[in-house]
XYZ file of C-alpha atoms in Angstrom:
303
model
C 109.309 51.731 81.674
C 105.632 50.629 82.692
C 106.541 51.176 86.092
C 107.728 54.232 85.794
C 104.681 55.380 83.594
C 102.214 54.210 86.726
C 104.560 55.869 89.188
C 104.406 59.005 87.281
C 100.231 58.588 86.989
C 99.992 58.309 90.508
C 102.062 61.105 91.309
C 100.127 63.580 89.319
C 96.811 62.209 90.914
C 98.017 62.280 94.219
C 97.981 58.547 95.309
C 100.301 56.833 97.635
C 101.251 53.686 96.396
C 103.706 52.724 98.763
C 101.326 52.824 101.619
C 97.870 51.494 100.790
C 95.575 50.555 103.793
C 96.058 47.020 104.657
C 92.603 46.110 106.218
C 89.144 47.520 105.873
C 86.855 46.291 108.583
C 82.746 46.672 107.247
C 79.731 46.524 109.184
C 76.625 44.929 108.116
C 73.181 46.688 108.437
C 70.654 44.080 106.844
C 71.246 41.028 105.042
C 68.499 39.743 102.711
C 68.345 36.069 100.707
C 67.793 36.060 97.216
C 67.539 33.372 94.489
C 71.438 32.388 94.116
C 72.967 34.397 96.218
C 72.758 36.722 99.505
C 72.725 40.319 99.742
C 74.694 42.299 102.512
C 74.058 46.296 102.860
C 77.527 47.027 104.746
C 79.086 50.146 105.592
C 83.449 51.145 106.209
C 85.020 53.604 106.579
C 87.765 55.243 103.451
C 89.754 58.035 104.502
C 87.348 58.676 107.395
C 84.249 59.001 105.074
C 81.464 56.228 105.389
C 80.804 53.977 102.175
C 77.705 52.312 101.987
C 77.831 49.448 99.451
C 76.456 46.076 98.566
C 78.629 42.755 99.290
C 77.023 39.997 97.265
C 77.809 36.372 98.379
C 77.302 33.332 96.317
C 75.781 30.065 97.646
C 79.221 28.539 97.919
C 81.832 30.289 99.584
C 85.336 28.588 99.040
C 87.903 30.351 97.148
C 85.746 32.604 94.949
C 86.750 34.862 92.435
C 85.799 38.519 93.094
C 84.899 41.647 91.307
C 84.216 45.407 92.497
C 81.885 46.946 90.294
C 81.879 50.861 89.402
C 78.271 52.017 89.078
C 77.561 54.584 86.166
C 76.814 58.461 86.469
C 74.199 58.871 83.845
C 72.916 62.446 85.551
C 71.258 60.212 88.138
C 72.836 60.904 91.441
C 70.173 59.120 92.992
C 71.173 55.541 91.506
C 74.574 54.289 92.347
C 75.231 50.628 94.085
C 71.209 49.832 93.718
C 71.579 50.211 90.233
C 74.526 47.615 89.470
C 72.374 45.152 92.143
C 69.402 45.085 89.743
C 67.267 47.299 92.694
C 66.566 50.122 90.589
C 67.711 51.856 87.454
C 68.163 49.994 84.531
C 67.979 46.411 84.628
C 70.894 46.474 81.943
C 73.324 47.636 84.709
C 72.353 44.833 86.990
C 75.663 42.939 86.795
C 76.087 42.322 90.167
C 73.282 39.006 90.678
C 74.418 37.735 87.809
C 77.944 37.394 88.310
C 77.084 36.381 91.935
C 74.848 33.041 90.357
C 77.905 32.439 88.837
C 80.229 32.286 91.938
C 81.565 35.691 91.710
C 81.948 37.663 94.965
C 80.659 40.706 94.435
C 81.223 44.517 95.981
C 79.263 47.189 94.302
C 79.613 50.804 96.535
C 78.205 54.299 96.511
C 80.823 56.215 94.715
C 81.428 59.640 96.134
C 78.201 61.975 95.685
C 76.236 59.455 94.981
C 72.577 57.408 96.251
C 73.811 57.388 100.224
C 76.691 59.142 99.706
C 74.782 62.103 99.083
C 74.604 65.053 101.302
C 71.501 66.707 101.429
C 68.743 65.107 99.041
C 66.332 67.511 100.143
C 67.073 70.526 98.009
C 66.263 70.548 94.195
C 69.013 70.213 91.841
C 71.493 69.711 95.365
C 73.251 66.321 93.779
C 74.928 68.192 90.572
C 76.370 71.121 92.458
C 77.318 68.970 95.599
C 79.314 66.630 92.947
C 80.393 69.837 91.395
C 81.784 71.177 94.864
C 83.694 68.172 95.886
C 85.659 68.302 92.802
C 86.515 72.692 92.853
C 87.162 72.351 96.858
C 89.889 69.673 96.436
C 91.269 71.521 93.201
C 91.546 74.842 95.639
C 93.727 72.926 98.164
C 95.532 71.488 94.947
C 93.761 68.051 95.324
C 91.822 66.378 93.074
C 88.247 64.387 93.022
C 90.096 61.536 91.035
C 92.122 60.818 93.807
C 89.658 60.533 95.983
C 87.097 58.446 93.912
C 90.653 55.831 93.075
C 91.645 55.939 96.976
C 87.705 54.526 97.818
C 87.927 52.124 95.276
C 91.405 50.685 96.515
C 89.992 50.593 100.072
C 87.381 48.356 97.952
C 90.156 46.104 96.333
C 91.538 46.024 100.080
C 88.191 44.629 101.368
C 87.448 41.558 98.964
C 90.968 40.712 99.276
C 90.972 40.532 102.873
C 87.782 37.967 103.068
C 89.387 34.379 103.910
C 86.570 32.942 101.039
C 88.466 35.055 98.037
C 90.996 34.064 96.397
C 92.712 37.704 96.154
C 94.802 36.411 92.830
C 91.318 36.661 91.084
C 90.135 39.960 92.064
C 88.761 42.056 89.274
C 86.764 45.373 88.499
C 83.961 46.254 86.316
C 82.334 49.632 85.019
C 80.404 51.109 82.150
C 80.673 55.048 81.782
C 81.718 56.794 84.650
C 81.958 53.513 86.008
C 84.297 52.343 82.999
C 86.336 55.519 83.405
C 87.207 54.794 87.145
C 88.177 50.783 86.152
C 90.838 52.023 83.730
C 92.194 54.489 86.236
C 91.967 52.195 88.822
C 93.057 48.999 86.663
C 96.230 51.315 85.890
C 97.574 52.047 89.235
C 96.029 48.780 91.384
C 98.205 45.954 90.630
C 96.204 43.664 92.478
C 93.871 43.637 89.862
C 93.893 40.654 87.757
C 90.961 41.445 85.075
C 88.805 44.391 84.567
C 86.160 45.308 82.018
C 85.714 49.084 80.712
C 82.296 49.225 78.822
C 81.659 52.694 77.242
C 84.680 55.096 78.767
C 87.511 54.479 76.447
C 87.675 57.678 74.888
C 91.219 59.951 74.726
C 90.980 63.266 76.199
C 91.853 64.902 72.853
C 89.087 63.203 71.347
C 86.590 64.591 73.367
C 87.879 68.448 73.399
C 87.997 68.225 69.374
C 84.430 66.591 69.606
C 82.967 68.882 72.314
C 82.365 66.146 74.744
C 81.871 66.501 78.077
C 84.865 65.233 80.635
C 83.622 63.724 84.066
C 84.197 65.955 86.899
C 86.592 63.482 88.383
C 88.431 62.916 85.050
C 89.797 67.002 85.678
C 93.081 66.528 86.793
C 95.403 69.349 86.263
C 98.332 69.033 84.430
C 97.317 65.091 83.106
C 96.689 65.561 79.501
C 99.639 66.842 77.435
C 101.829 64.438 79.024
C 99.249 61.643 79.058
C 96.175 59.960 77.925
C 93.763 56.891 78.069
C 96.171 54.742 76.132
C 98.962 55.240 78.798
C 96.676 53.840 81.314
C 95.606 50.911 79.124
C 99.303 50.200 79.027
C 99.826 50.545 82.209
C 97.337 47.758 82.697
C 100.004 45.484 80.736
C 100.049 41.937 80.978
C 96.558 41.844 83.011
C 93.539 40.944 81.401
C 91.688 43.703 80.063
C 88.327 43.587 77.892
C 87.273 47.047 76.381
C 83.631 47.249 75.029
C 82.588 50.442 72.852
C 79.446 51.612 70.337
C 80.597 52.823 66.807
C 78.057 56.039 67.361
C 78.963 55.996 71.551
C 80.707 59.530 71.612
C 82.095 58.364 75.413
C 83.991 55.363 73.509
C 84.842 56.945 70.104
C 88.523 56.258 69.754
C 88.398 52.869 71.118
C 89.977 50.859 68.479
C 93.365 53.883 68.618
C 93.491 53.664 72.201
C 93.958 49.794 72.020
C 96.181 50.574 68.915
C 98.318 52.651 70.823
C 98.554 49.998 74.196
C 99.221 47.230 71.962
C 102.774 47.375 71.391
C 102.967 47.166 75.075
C 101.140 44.215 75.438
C 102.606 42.688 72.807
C 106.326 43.391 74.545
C 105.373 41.529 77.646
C 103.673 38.582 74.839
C 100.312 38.990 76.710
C 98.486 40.529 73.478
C 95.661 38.311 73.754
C 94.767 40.027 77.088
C 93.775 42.924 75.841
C 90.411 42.670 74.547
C 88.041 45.097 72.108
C 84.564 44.114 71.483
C 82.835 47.089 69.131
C 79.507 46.907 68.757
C 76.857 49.081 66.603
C 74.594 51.528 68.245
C 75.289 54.254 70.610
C 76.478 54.277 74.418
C 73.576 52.324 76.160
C 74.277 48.775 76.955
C 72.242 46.289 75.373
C 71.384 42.481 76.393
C 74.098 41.422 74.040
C 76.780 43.497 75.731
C 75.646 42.792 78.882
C 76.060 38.850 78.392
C 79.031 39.260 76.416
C 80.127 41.044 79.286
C 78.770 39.019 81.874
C 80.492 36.072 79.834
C 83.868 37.043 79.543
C 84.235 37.829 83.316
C 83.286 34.606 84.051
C 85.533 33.084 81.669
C 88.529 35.333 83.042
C 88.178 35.542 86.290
């Protein structure tokens, strides 16, 4: 029944599961030494679009874990893979040098619209209605910016698994907001993916039109809700190890503790209800240092 459930996800979004790209060749424009760890700016190609992103490399490379981390949105277009690298932003989304300190492989890209995936950053006010474009242009030709922001992150999954110092049975994915929303997409229909972490996303659609809160332009997908919601993608995520973090007054993870309700019986089915994780904490949608190393933490620990 799970199966079927992803096969019908996919199918609504567009993505071809039977015939993912099998190799993703990257370049590497600079490479720069840090305290732990090194930092590669690379660039591939998804789909015949360029992704710039950040491959972090730990001091020991021998059958490393990996992750691919989803940067946030946050109505700042101009922060994307630097932010999750602890180069600008907040230092709160700096995940990436940690987990590499620890071991972790790391790949943190642009996401579509975003830092050097931007088009023009010349004009005023260009980055909303670019972002706004991609997603009506694709919904015109009946496509959808979802399946697009998945099919780059696959291509991702596809790159870390394909480096002889991973081992690709411990690949995982990390996100908070916009971030968080693309891990349990991605987490739902990419069963390569061993253990993910969704900080501040898990929120049902219905939730959020009773509450008036806003949906992600990649989260519009035509025809999705009224047959489905969050919950079916946490299920679909069933047996893998899944942590979801959420803020009793953090509108973007509001119905949290129903969506994990709702998966559980699922989990519980295939006995792997101890994999699915739900750390609530007080306070609003921000992370804070003790989400971050409760975060930082479990991945370790899981991965």
């Amino acid at each position: 029944m799970k199966g079927n459930l992803r096969n019908e996800i996919s199918a609504i979004i567009g993505i071809e599961r039977s015939d993912p790209i099998m190799n993703i060749g990257y370049k590497v424009l600079k490479s720069t030494q840090e305290d732990g760890y090194t930092r590669q700016l690379i660039e591939y190609d998804s789909y015949e679009d360029r992704v710039s992103a950040f491959l972090l490399l730990p001091e020991i490379l021998d059958n490393n874990p990996a992750i691919l981390i989803n940067h946030q949105h946050n109505r700042e277009h101009h922060l994307g893979k630097s932010e999750v690298c602890g180069l600008a932003g907040n230092p709160l989304q700096a995940f990436g040098p940690e987990l590499a300190k620890k071991g972790v492989v790391v790949l943190a890209p642009d996401s579509i619209c975003f830092e050097d995936r931007r088009k023009d950053t010349t004009v005023e006010g260009f980055d909303f209605w670019q972002h706004f474009d991609e997603m009506c242009y694709r919904i015109l030709k009946g496509n959808y910016l979802m399946k697009k922001v998945l099919n780059d992150a696959m291509n991702g999954i596809t790159l870390l698994s394909s480096l002889n110092y991973v081992d690709n049975k411990r690949i995982g994915t990390l996100g908070h907001s916009y971030g968080g929303n693309t891990v349990l997409f991605l987490s739902a229909l990419d069963e390569r993916i061993a253990f993910s972490c969704a900080s501040g996303s898990a929120c049902t659609f219905e939730n959020r039109m009773l509450n008036n809160v806003g949906i992600e332009m990649a989260s519009v997908i035509p025809n999705f809700h009224g047959k489905y919601d969050i919950y079916d993608l946490v299920s679909c995520i069933a047996p893998r190890r899944l942590l979801i973090v959420s803020g009793d007054d953090d509108k973007y993870s509001k119905d949290a503790s129903y969506i994990v309700e709702k998966a559980s019986p699922t989990y519980l089915e295939l006995n792997a209800l101890h994999n699915l994780q739900h750390k609530r904490y007080p306070g609003g949608h921000a992370l804070t240092k003790e989400r971050f190393d409760y975060i930082i933490d479990w991945l370790v620990a899981n991965s």
